[in-house]
Coordinates of C-alpha atoms in Angstrom, one line a residue:
M1 CA 0.1 0.0 -0.1
R2 CA 0.9 3.3 -0.8
T3 CA -0.1 6.7 0.7
T4 CA -1.7 8.5 -2.9
N5 CA -2.7 12.0 -3.0
L6 CA -6.0 12.6 -4.8
G7 CA -4.3 15.9 -6.6
P8 CA -5.5 16.8 -10.2
A9 CA -2.7 15.1 -11.8
Q10 CA -4.0 11.8 -9.8
R11 CA -7.7 12.2 -10.9
A12 CA -6.3 12.9 -14.8
E13 CA -3.9 10.1 -14.6
D14 CA -7.1 7.6 -13.3
L15 CA -9.3 8.9 -15.6
A16 CA -7.5 7.9 -18.3
A17 CA -6.7 4.3 -17.1
M18 CA -10.4 4.1 -16.5
A19 CA -10.8 4.1 -19.9
E20 CA -7.6 1.7 -21.1
Q21 CA -8.7 -1.2 -19.3
E22 CA -11.9 -3.4 -18.0
L23 CA -12.4 -3.2 -15.1
D24 CA -13.4 -5.5 -12.6
I25 CA -15.8 -3.7 -10.3
L26 CA -17.1 -0.1 -11.6
V27 CA -18.5 1.6 -8.3
V28 CA -21.2 4.5 -9.2
G29 CA -21.1 7.2 -6.3
G30 CA -18.8 9.2 -3.4
G31 CA -20.6 8.5 -0.5
V32 CA -19.5 6.7 2.4
V33 CA -21.3 3.4 0.5
G34 CA -19.7 3.4 -2.3
T35 CA -15.8 4.9 -1.2
G36 CA -16.8 2.3 1.0
T37 CA -16.9 -0.4 -1.8
A38 CA -14.9 0.8 -3.8
L39 CA -12.0 0.1 -0.5
D40 CA -13.5 -3.5 -0.1
S41 CA -13.5 -4.0 -3.8
V42 CA -9.8 -3.2 -4.1
T43 CA -8.6 -5.3 -0.9
R44 CA -10.3 -8.2 -2.3
G45 CA -7.6 -8.2 -5.3
L46 CA -10.1 -6.4 -7.7
T47 CA -9.4 -4.1 -11.0
T48 CA -11.6 -0.5 -9.4
G49 CA -12.8 2.2 -10.3
L50 CA -15.2 4.2 -8.3
V51 CA -16.6 7.9 -9.8
E52 CA -18.5 10.4 -8.4
A53 CA -20.9 13.1 -10.2
R54 CA -19.8 15.9 -8.2
D55 CA -17.8 16.1 -4.8
W56 CA -16.5 13.0 -2.3
A57 CA -19.9 13.1 0.1
S58 CA -20.9 16.0 -1.7
G59 CA -24.3 14.7 -0.9
T60 CA -26.3 12.8 2.0
S61 CA -22.7 11.2 3.6
S62 CA -21.7 15.0 4.5
R63 CA -24.8 16.0 5.6
S64 CA -25.7 13.2 8.8
S65 CA -25.7 14.1 12.7
K66 CA -22.1 13.0 12.6
L67 CA -22.9 10.1 14.9
I68 CA -21.7 6.6 14.5
H69 CA -23.9 4.7 17.0
G70 CA -26.9 1.5 17.0
G71 CA -29.4 4.3 17.3
L72 CA -31.0 3.7 19.9
R73 CA -34.8 4.0 19.2
Y74 CA -34.5 1.4 16.4
L75 CA -33.6 -0.8 19.5
E76 CA -36.8 0.8 20.7
M77 CA -38.4 -1.0 17.1
L78 CA -37.2 -3.9 18.0
D79 CA -34.8 -4.0 15.7
F80 CA -32.3 -6.1 16.9
G81 CA -30.5 -7.0 14.4
L82 CA -29.6 -3.5 13.1
V83 CA -28.3 -2.2 16.4
R84 CA -26.0 -5.3 16.6
E85 CA -24.9 -4.4 13.6
A86 CA -24.4 -1.1 13.7
L87 CA -22.9 -1.4 17.0
K88 CA -19.8 -4.0 16.2
E89 CA -19.3 -1.7 13.3
R90 CA -19.3 1.4 15.3
G91 CA -16.2 -0.2 17.8
L92 CA -14.5 -1.3 15.1
L93 CA -14.4 2.0 13.7
L94 CA -13.4 3.9 17.3
Q95 CA -10.9 1.1 18.1
R96 CA -9.3 0.1 14.2
L97 CA -10.3 1.3 11.2
A98 CA -10.2 4.9 12.1
P99 CA -9.8 6.3 15.6
H100 CA -8.5 9.7 14.3
L101 CA -12.4 10.4 12.7
V102 CA -14.5 8.7 15.1
R103 CA -14.7 9.2 19.3
P104 CA -16.7 8.4 22.1
V105 CA -19.3 11.2 22.5
P106 CA -21.7 11.4 26.1
F107 CA -25.6 11.5 25.9
L108 CA -28.0 13.0 28.3
Y109 CA -31.3 11.4 28.3
P110 CA -33.5 13.3 30.5
L111 CA -36.3 11.3 32.1
Q112 CA -39.7 13.0 32.5
R113 CA -41.5 10.9 34.7
R114 CA -41.1 9.3 38.1
G115 CA -40.4 5.5 38.3
W116 CA -41.5 3.9 34.9
E117 CA -40.1 5.5 32.7
R118 CA -36.3 5.2 34.5
L119 CA -37.0 1.7 34.7
Y120 CA -37.8 1.3 31.0
A121 CA -35.0 3.8 29.5
G122 CA -32.8 2.5 32.0
T123 CA -32.7 -1.0 30.4
G124 CA -32.9 -0.3 27.1
V125 CA -29.9 1.3 27.6
A126 CA -28.4 -1.2 29.3
L127 CA -28.9 -4.0 26.7
Y128 CA -28.0 -1.4 24.6
D129 CA -24.3 -1.4 26.1
A130 CA -24.8 -5.3 26.5
M131 CA -25.2 -5.7 22.9
S132 CA -22.3 -3.5 22.4
V133 CA -19.9 -5.8 24.6
S134 CA -21.2 -9.2 23.3
S135 CA -20.6 -8.1 19.5
G136 CA -16.8 -7.9 20.7
H137 CA -15.8 -4.9 19.9
G138 CA -17.8 -3.2 22.7
R139 CA -14.5 -2.0 25.2
G140 CA -13.1 1.1 25.3
L141 CA -16.7 3.2 25.8
P142 CA -18.0 3.8 29.4
V143 CA -21.4 2.2 30.3
H144 CA -24.3 3.9 31.1
R145 CA -25.5 5.8 34.1
H146 CA -28.3 6.7 36.6
L147 CA -28.2 10.2 37.3
T148 CA -30.5 11.7 40.0
R149 CA -31.7 15.2 38.8
K150 CA -29.1 17.9 41.4
R151 CA -26.0 15.0 39.4
A152 CA -27.5 15.9 35.6
L153 CA -28.1 19.1 36.7
Q154 CA -24.1 19.4 37.9
S155 CA -23.7 18.3 34.0
A156 CA -25.6 20.3 32.0
P157 CA -26.7 23.6 34.1
S158 CA -28.6 24.8 30.7
L159 CA -31.5 22.4 31.6
R160 CA -34.4 23.3 32.8
K161 CA -35.1 21.8 36.4
D162 CA -38.8 21.2 35.6
A163 CA -37.8 19.3 32.3
L164 CA -36.4 16.3 34.0
V165 CA -37.2 14.5 37.7
G166 CA -33.2 12.9 36.6
A167 CA -31.3 11.6 34.2
L168 CA -29.3 8.3 32.4
Q169 CA -26.0 8.7 30.9
Y170 CA -24.7 7.2 27.8
Y171 CA -21.9 7.0 25.3
D172 CA -22.2 6.8 21.5
A173 CA -19.5 8.2 18.8
Q174 CA -19.2 10.9 16.1
V175 CA -17.2 11.0 13.1
D176 CA -16.3 13.7 10.8
D177 CA -18.5 12.5 8.0
A178 CA -17.2 13.9 4.8
R179 CA -13.7 13.4 6.4
L180 CA -14.5 9.3 6.5
V181 CA -15.7 9.5 3.6
M182 CA -12.2 11.2 1.5
T183 CA -10.4 9.2 4.0
L184 CA -12.5 6.0 1.7
A185 CA -11.7 6.9 -1.2
R186 CA -8.0 7.9 -0.8
T187 CA -7.4 4.5 1.2
A188 CA -9.7 2.8 -1.5
A189 CA -6.5 5.1 -4.1
S190 CA -3.7 3.7 -2.1
Y191 CA -5.1 0.5 -2.6
G192 CA -4.8 0.7 -6.5
A193 CA -8.6 1.8 -7.0
L194 CA -8.7 3.8 -9.9
V195 CA -10.8 7.2 -8.2
A196 CA -12.4 9.9 -10.0
N197 CA -14.6 12.7 -8.4
R198 CA -16.9 15.2 -10.5
T199 CA -17.1 12.4 -13.2
R200 CA -20.2 12.4 -14.0
V201 CA -22.4 9.1 -15.2
V202 CA -24.7 9.5 -18.5
G203 CA -25.4 6.3 -19.6
F204 CA -24.0 2.8 -19.2
L205 CA -22.7 0.2 -21.8
R206 CA -24.7 -2.5 -23.0
E207 CA -24.2 -6.0 -24.9
G208 CA -27.9 -7.3 -25.0
E209 CA -29.2 -7.5 -21.9
R210 CA -26.2 -7.4 -20.4
V211 CA -24.3 -4.1 -18.2
V212 CA -20.5 -3.8 -19.2
G213 CA -19.7 0.0 -18.5
A214 CA -21.0 2.9 -18.1
R215 CA -20.0 6.3 -20.3
V216 CA -18.5 9.5 -17.8
R217 CA -18.8 12.6 -18.1
D218 CA -15.5 15.1 -17.2
V219 CA -17.0 17.7 -15.1
E220 CA -14.1 19.7 -14.8
G221 CA -12.1 19.3 -18.3
G222 CA -15.1 18.0 -20.5
G223 CA -15.5 15.2 -22.9
E224 CA -16.7 11.9 -22.3
Y225 CA -14.9 8.5 -21.8
E226 CA -16.7 4.7 -22.1
V227 CA -15.2 2.6 -18.9
R228 CA -16.1 -1.1 -19.6
A229 CA -16.6 -3.4 -16.4
R230 CA -17.6 -6.8 -15.4
Q231 CA -20.0 -5.4 -12.3
V232 CA -21.0 -2.1 -12.1
V233 CA -21.6 -1.4 -8.6
N234 CA -24.7 1.8 -8.3
A235 CA -24.2 3.1 -4.9
T236 CA -25.9 6.9 -5.6
G237 CA -28.2 6.6 -2.6
V238 CA -31.2 9.2 -2.9
W239 CA -30.7 9.2 -6.8
T240 CA -30.8 5.0 -7.0
D241 CA -34.0 5.7 -9.3
D242 CA -32.4 8.0 -11.3
T243 CA -29.4 6.1 -11.6
Q244 CA -31.7 2.7 -12.8
A245 CA -33.5 5.0 -14.9
L246 CA -30.3 5.3 -17.5
V247 CA -30.5 1.6 -17.5
G248 CA -34.2 1.6 -18.5
E249 CA -34.4 0.1 -15.3
R250 CA -36.9 1.1 -12.7
G251 CA -35.4 -1.9 -10.5
Q252 CA -36.4 -4.8 -7.5
F253 CA -37.2 -1.7 -5.1
H254 CA -37.4 2.2 -5.0
V255 CA -35.4 5.0 -2.1
R256 CA -37.7 7.5 -1.3
A257 CA -35.8 10.6 0.3
S258 CA -36.4 12.0 3.7
K259 CA -35.1 15.3 4.5
G260 CA -32.9 16.1 8.0
I261 CA -32.0 19.1 9.0
H262 CA -29.1 20.6 11.7
L263 CA -28.5 23.9 13.4
V264 CA -24.8 24.8 14.7
V265 CA -24.9 27.1 17.5
P266 CA -21.6 28.3 19.4
K267 CA -20.5 26.2 22.8
D268 CA -21.1 29.1 25.1
R269 CA -24.9 28.9 24.1
I270 CA -25.5 26.1 25.8
H271 CA -23.7 25.1 29.2
S272 CA -23.4 21.2 29.1
K273 CA -20.2 18.5 29.9
S274 CA -23.0 16.6 27.6
G275 CA -24.3 15.6 24.3
L276 CA -28.4 15.8 24.5
I277 CA -31.1 13.3 23.3
L278 CA -34.4 14.2 23.9
R279 CA -38.3 12.7 22.8
T280 CA -39.9 14.5 20.1
E281 CA -43.4 13.4 19.3
K282 CA -42.1 12.2 15.9
S283 CA -38.5 10.9 16.6
V284 CA -35.4 12.9 18.6
L285 CA -33.8 15.2 18.9
F286 CA -29.7 15.3 19.4
V287 CA -27.7 18.5 21.0
I288 CA -24.2 16.6 20.3
P289 CA -20.8 18.6 21.0
W290 CA -19.1 19.4 17.9
G291 CA -15.7 21.1 18.6
R292 CA -16.6 25.1 19.7
H293 CA -19.9 24.0 18.6
W294 CA -23.1 23.0 19.0
I295 CA -25.4 20.8 16.5
I296 CA -28.6 20.1 16.9
G297 CA -30.9 18.0 14.8
T298 CA -33.3 16.2 13.4
T299 CA -36.1 16.7 11.5
D300 CA -37.8 13.8 9.2
T301 CA -40.1 14.7 6.9
D302 CA -40.5 13.4 3.2
W303 CA -38.9 15.4 0.2
D304 CA -39.8 15.0 -3.6
L305 CA -37.5 18.4 -4.9
D306 CA -33.7 19.3 -5.7
K307 CA -32.2 15.8 -4.5
A308 CA -28.6 18.2 -4.7
H309 CA -29.5 21.0 -3.0
P310 CA -32.2 20.5 0.0
A311 CA -33.0 23.4 1.4
A312 CA -33.8 23.8 4.9
S313 CA -37.5 26.3 4.9
S314 CA -38.1 28.7 8.4
A315 CA -40.5 26.5 9.5
D316 CA -37.6 23.5 9.4
I317 CA -35.4 26.0 11.7
D318 CA -38.3 27.1 13.9
Y319 CA -39.5 22.9 14.7
L320 CA -35.6 22.6 15.5
L321 CA -35.6 25.9 17.7
E322 CA -39.4 25.2 19.8
H323 CA -38.1 21.8 20.8
V324 CA -34.7 22.5 22.2
N325 CA -35.9 26.0 24.0
A326 CA -38.5 23.4 25.6
V327 CA -35.7 22.3 27.6
L328 CA -33.5 25.1 28.2
V329 CA -33.2 27.9 30.8
T330 CA -32.1 30.5 28.4
P331 CA -33.9 29.9 24.9
L332 CA -31.7 30.1 21.5
S333 CA -32.7 32.4 18.7
R334 CA -32.0 33.0 15.0
D335 CA -29.2 35.4 16.4
D336 CA -27.9 32.6 17.8
V337 CA -27.4 30.1 14.7
E338 CA -24.3 30.0 13.2
G339 CA -24.9 27.5 10.5
V340 CA -28.0 25.1 9.0
Y341 CA -27.6 22.1 6.5
A342 CA -29.9 20.0 4.9
G343 CA -29.4 16.8 3.9
L344 CA -31.7 13.3 2.8
R345 CA -31.6 10.2 3.8
P346 CA -32.1 7.4 1.0
L347 CA -35.0 5.3 3.0
L348 CA -36.3 2.1 1.4
A349 CA -39.6 3.3 0.4
G350 CA -43.0 1.0 0.7
E351 CA -43.1 -0.1 4.3
S352 CA -45.0 3.1 5.4
A353 CA -46.4 6.6 4.6
A354 CA -44.5 8.1 7.5
T355 CA -40.2 8.5 6.0
S356 CA -39.8 8.0 9.9
K357 CA -40.7 4.7 10.0
L358 CA -39.4 4.0 6.7
S359 CA -36.7 1.1 7.1
R360 CA -33.3 1.9 7.6
E361 CA -32.1 -1.7 7.0
H362 CA -30.4 -1.7 3.3
M363 CA -31.0 -4.3 0.4
V364 CA -28.8 -5.0 -2.6
A365 CA -29.6 -7.5 -6.2
H366 CA -28.8 -7.7 -9.5
T367 CA -31.2 -5.8 -10.8
A368 CA -30.0 -6.3 -14.5
P369 CA -27.4 -9.0 -15.8
G370 CA -24.1 -6.7 -14.6
L371 CA -25.3 -4.4 -12.5
V372 CA -25.6 -4.4 -9.2
V373 CA -27.3 -1.8 -6.8
V374 CA -27.5 -1.2 -2.7
A375 CA -29.7 0.8 -1.4
G376 CA -31.0 2.1 2.0
G377 CA -29.3 1.4 5.6
K378 CA -27.2 3.9 7.9
Y379 CA -24.4 5.6 8.2
T380 CA -22.9 3.6 10.3
T381 CA -23.2 0.3 8.7
Y382 CA -20.9 1.1 5.8
R383 CA -19.1 -1.3 6.0
V384 CA -21.7 -4.2 5.7
M385 CA -23.5 -2.9 2.8
A386 CA -20.1 -2.3 1.1
E387 CA -19.2 -6.3 1.6
D388 CA -22.8 -7.5 0.9
A389 CA -22.4 -5.3 -2.7
V390 CA -19.1 -6.6 -3.6
D391 CA -20.3 -10.3 -2.7
E392 CA -23.3 -10.0 -5.0
A393 CA -20.9 -8.5 -7.5
V394 CA -19.1 -11.6 -7.6
H395 CA -21.2 -13.8 -8.6
G396 CA -21.2 -12.1 -11.8
L397 CA -17.0 -12.9 -12.0
D398 CA -16.0 -16.1 -13.8
H399 CA -13.2 -16.4 -11.3
S400 CA -13.0 -16.7 -7.5
V401 CA -12.5 -13.8 -5.5
A402 CA -10.7 -13.5 -1.8
A403 CA -13.4 -13.3 1.2
C404 CA -14.2 -9.2 2.2
C405 CA -11.3 -8.3 4.6
T406 CA -12.4 -4.6 5.5
E407 CA -12.0 -5.8 9.7
E408 CA -8.9 -5.4 8.7
V409 CA -8.1 -2.7 6.9
P410 CA -7.3 0.7 8.9
L411 CA -7.9 4.0 6.9
L412 CA -4.7 5.8 6.3
G413 CA -3.9 7.9 9.1
A414 CA -5.2 5.6 11.7
E415 CA -1.5 3.5 11.7
G416 CA 0.5 5.7 14.4
Y417 CA -2.2 7.9 15.6
R418 CA -2.3 6.7 18.7
A419 CA 1.8 7.0 19.2
L420 CA 1.8 10.2 18.0
W421 CA -1.6 11.6 20.0
N422 CA 0.6 10.5 23.2
A423 CA 3.9 12.5 21.5
R424 CA 1.5 15.6 20.9
A425 CA 3.4 17.9 23.4
R426 CA 6.8 17.0 21.4
I427 CA 5.5 17.3 18.3
A428 CA 4.3 21.1 19.6
A429 CA 7.5 21.7 20.8
R430 CA 9.3 20.7 17.1
T431 CA 6.7 22.3 15.1
G432 CA 6.3 25.4 17.2
L433 CA 2.5 25.1 17.2
H434 CA 0.4 25.0 20.7
V435 CA -0.3 21.7 21.3
A436 CA -4.1 22.6 21.0
R437 CA -3.4 22.8 17.3
V438 CA -1.1 19.7 17.1
E439 CA -4.5 18.2 19.0
H440 CA -6.9 19.5 16.2
L441 CA -4.4 18.3 13.5
L442 CA -4.6 14.8 14.7
G443 CA -8.0 14.1 15.8
R444 CA -8.5 15.2 11.6
Y445 CA -5.3 13.9 9.8
G446 CA -4.2 10.9 12.2
S447 CA -0.9 10.0 11.6
L448 CA -1.2 12.0 8.0
A449 CA -0.8 15.4 10.2
E450 CA 2.9 15.1 9.3
E451 CA 2.3 15.9 6.2
V452 CA 0.0 19.0 7.0
L453 CA 3.4 19.7 9.0
A454 CA 5.2 19.1 6.3
L455 CA 4.1 22.0 3.9
I456 CA 4.0 24.5 7.4
E457 CA 7.8 23.6 7.7
E458 CA 8.8 24.4 4.0
T459 CA 6.5 26.8 3.7
P460 CA 6.3 28.8 7.3
S461 CA 3.4 30.8 6.4
L462 CA 1.0 27.9 5.8
G463 CA 1.1 27.3 10.1
A464 CA -1.0 30.8 10.3
P465 CA -4.7 30.3 10.6
L466 CA -7.1 31.3 8.5
A467 CA -8.0 34.9 9.2
A468 CA -12.0 34.8 9.6
A469 CA -11.6 31.1 10.7
D470 CA -8.9 30.6 13.2
D471 CA -9.9 27.2 14.1
Y472 CA -8.3 26.4 10.7
L473 CA -4.8 26.5 9.4
R474 CA -3.9 27.8 5.9
A475 CA -1.7 24.4 5.7
E476 CA -5.4 22.6 5.6
V477 CA -6.9 24.5 2.5
V478 CA -3.6 23.8 0.6
Y479 CA -3.5 20.2 1.9
A480 CA -7.1 19.8 0.9
A481 CA -6.1 20.9 -3.1
T482 CA -2.5 18.7 -3.1
S483 CA -3.9 15.7 -1.4
E484 CA -7.8 14.9 -0.9
G485 CA -9.1 15.6 -3.7
A486 CA -10.7 19.3 -3.5
R487 CA -11.6 20.9 -7.0
H488 CA -13.7 24.2 -5.7
L489 CA -13.8 26.8 -3.1
D490 CA -17.0 24.7 -1.9
D491 CA -15.3 21.7 -1.6
V492 CA -13.0 23.3 1.0
L493 CA -15.2 25.8 2.9
T494 CA -18.5 22.7 2.7
R495 CA -16.1 19.3 3.2
R496 CA -12.5 19.2 3.6
T497 CA -13.2 22.0 6.4
R498 CA -17.0 22.7 7.9
I499 CA -16.5 26.9 8.1
S500 CA -19.4 27.2 6.5
I501 CA -21.0 25.5 9.2
E502 CA -19.4 27.0 11.9
T503 CA -18.8 30.6 11.3
F504 CA -21.5 33.1 11.7
D505 CA -20.8 34.8 7.9
R506 CA -20.8 30.7 6.8
G507 CA -17.0 31.5 5.4
T508 CA -18.0 34.1 3.1
R509 CA -14.9 36.1 5.1
S510 CA -12.4 33.0 4.2
A511 CA -14.1 32.9 0.6
R512 CA -11.1 34.6 -1.2
E513 CA -8.1 33.5 1.2
A514 CA -8.7 29.8 0.9
A515 CA -9.4 30.5 -3.3
E516 CA -5.6 31.7 -3.3
L517 CA -4.7 30.0 -1.7
M518 CA -5.3 26.6 -3.7
A519 CA -5.2 28.5 -6.7
P520 CA -1.5 27.4 -7.3
V521 CA -2.2 23.8 -7.1
L522 CA -5.4 23.8 -9.1
G523 CA -3.4 26.7 -11.8
W524 CA -6.9 29.1 -11.3
D525 CA -6.1 32.9 -12.8
E526 CA -6.8 36.1 -11.3
K527 CA -10.5 35.0 -13.7
Q528 CA -11.5 31.7 -11.6
I529 CA -10.7 32.6 -8.6
D530 CA -13.0 35.7 -8.8
N531 CA -15.3 32.9 -9.9
E532 CA -15.1 31.0 -7.1
V533 CA -15.3 33.1 -4.6
E534 CA -18.5 35.1 -6.2
H535 CA -20.1 31.1 -6.7
Y536 CA -19.7 30.7 -3.2
E537 CA -21.0 34.1 -1.8
K538 CA -23.9 34.0 -4.1
R539 CA -24.6 29.8 -2.5
V540 CA -24.5 30.9 1.0
E541 CA -27.1 34.0 0.0
A542 CA -29.6 31.2 -1.6
E543 CA -29.3 29.0 1.5
R544 CA -29.5 32.4 3.9
E545 CA -33.0 33.5 1.5
S546 CA -34.2 29.9 1.5
Q547 CA -33.9 29.4 5.3
R548 CA -36.8 32.9 5.4
Q549 CA -39.0 31.3 3.2
P550 CA -42.2 29.1 5.3
D551 CA -42.2 25.7 3.6
D552 CA -40.2 23.1 1.5
Q553 CA -41.7 24.8 -2.5
T554 CA -40.4 28.3 -1.6
A555 CA -37.1 27.5 0.0
D556 CA -36.4 25.2 -2.7
A557 CA -36.7 27.4 -5.3
A558 CA -34.7 30.3 -3.4
R559 CA -31.6 27.6 -3.3
L560 CA -32.2 26.9 -6.8
G561 CA -31.3 30.3 -7.8
A562 CA -27.6 29.6 -6.7
P563 CA -26.3 27.2 -9.6
D564 CA -23.1 24.6 -9.0
I565 CA -19.6 26.1 -9.9
V566 CA -18.9 25.3 -13.1
P567 CA -14.7 26.0 -14.6
L568 CA -14.2 28.7 -16.7

């Protein structure tokens, strides 16, 4: 295995190489399931290609609640299999696969009724812990605790005294979802997969009834390529039905989109040592610690409008504020909201009219000879979905293939992470950075933080923070373009960093500085820099306007006022 940089040269080389050979597996879709499938395939020794129409994780996979969890509410639905599977995956990610990207997070569950609720909820959380341990990967997380109201209020002083009679505290895990997806793509490339983002599938190649590849368009450089493959895997999430339509197949199952929105507020607006999980009339509401911020979410409503840019309406924002304010001493207002983001869950349709009750199980099927579809599921169980998809694809190959080994394949940055974490004070002394900066880098890059530090050693000015987003160093912007597949300003401010939701200006004050740092790597002239900044500012304004609209239809129309960026 080699550490592979997802830079402009690599993308061009991989796209050309895909067109020059017949692959074993071509994966369509660069979200968590698609990138996970590419990693599974290539580590079985299969020649593998991966294409994504926009940026890595630009759809659902960068807009989740950023939790790696078993799902307590699925336990309440008696979906023990899904919970057990997810808890095993949580343990693998925490302990072995991505300890640099996935970390424990405590949650407080306020109890509102004496007696039976503590027994009922306590039994559920105890079962949750027991299932985690029985999975063989549950060590490392503290077990749940029962708290009196006094102890709960000491842990979360922002809770209203009349909002609880006591509480339970338990642990789950969180992740920077977009970074995990990009790291999956980069890890797959390091094992030999050919990967290209901004590469859209516009049709499928057929020989009779059999799918034998795809016709792809280079969105950046123009031109179309025919990529031939013995098996194609459609892992396009909420776009599953659209992708199937290119084959002329409606498929054996359908995917329905459910919109979930999240708010981001500064850490000082809610005084608590723990995250919160609150019941609502439809589902649950999380208040999740996120660095110097809190993430509040989510909603769960049907969505049949633009899939690329789901919009949060004023009603969505009011819903979240109303429910979180019901338990807070000092209510939050619109003025406290730094960021808002909306994502779409891909749910398997047909089980229920309410999206909150649709299945989070996944399905895999050969919908046509040579074409496998994988859909549904949870972010946490991406690796299992990928394994199932490749297992199904292998049935269509004419040679024996090794079994899945991704349980034993750490992602780039995981190897050596703990040793570097233990040495963080020494690294800080060596580099002149504050130890908190070193911790920040290790928590985003793991052992690859040394590559970011090498950029700073070579160009010391890159060791300075961005002027209007000082959580991030200038070197991180350059590294995103050289090594992490960032092709546009939006990629960096929205997914490689989280500046777009972590600052009140939504990243507009950092836009020009970031674009100028990316320009030498990507070959931009002043005109392209201006184009990138202008596009980003228009995107932010369109999102703000959508968030002032009363409903989904008007919010969607407002958000569509800013089209996707295209190179000049």
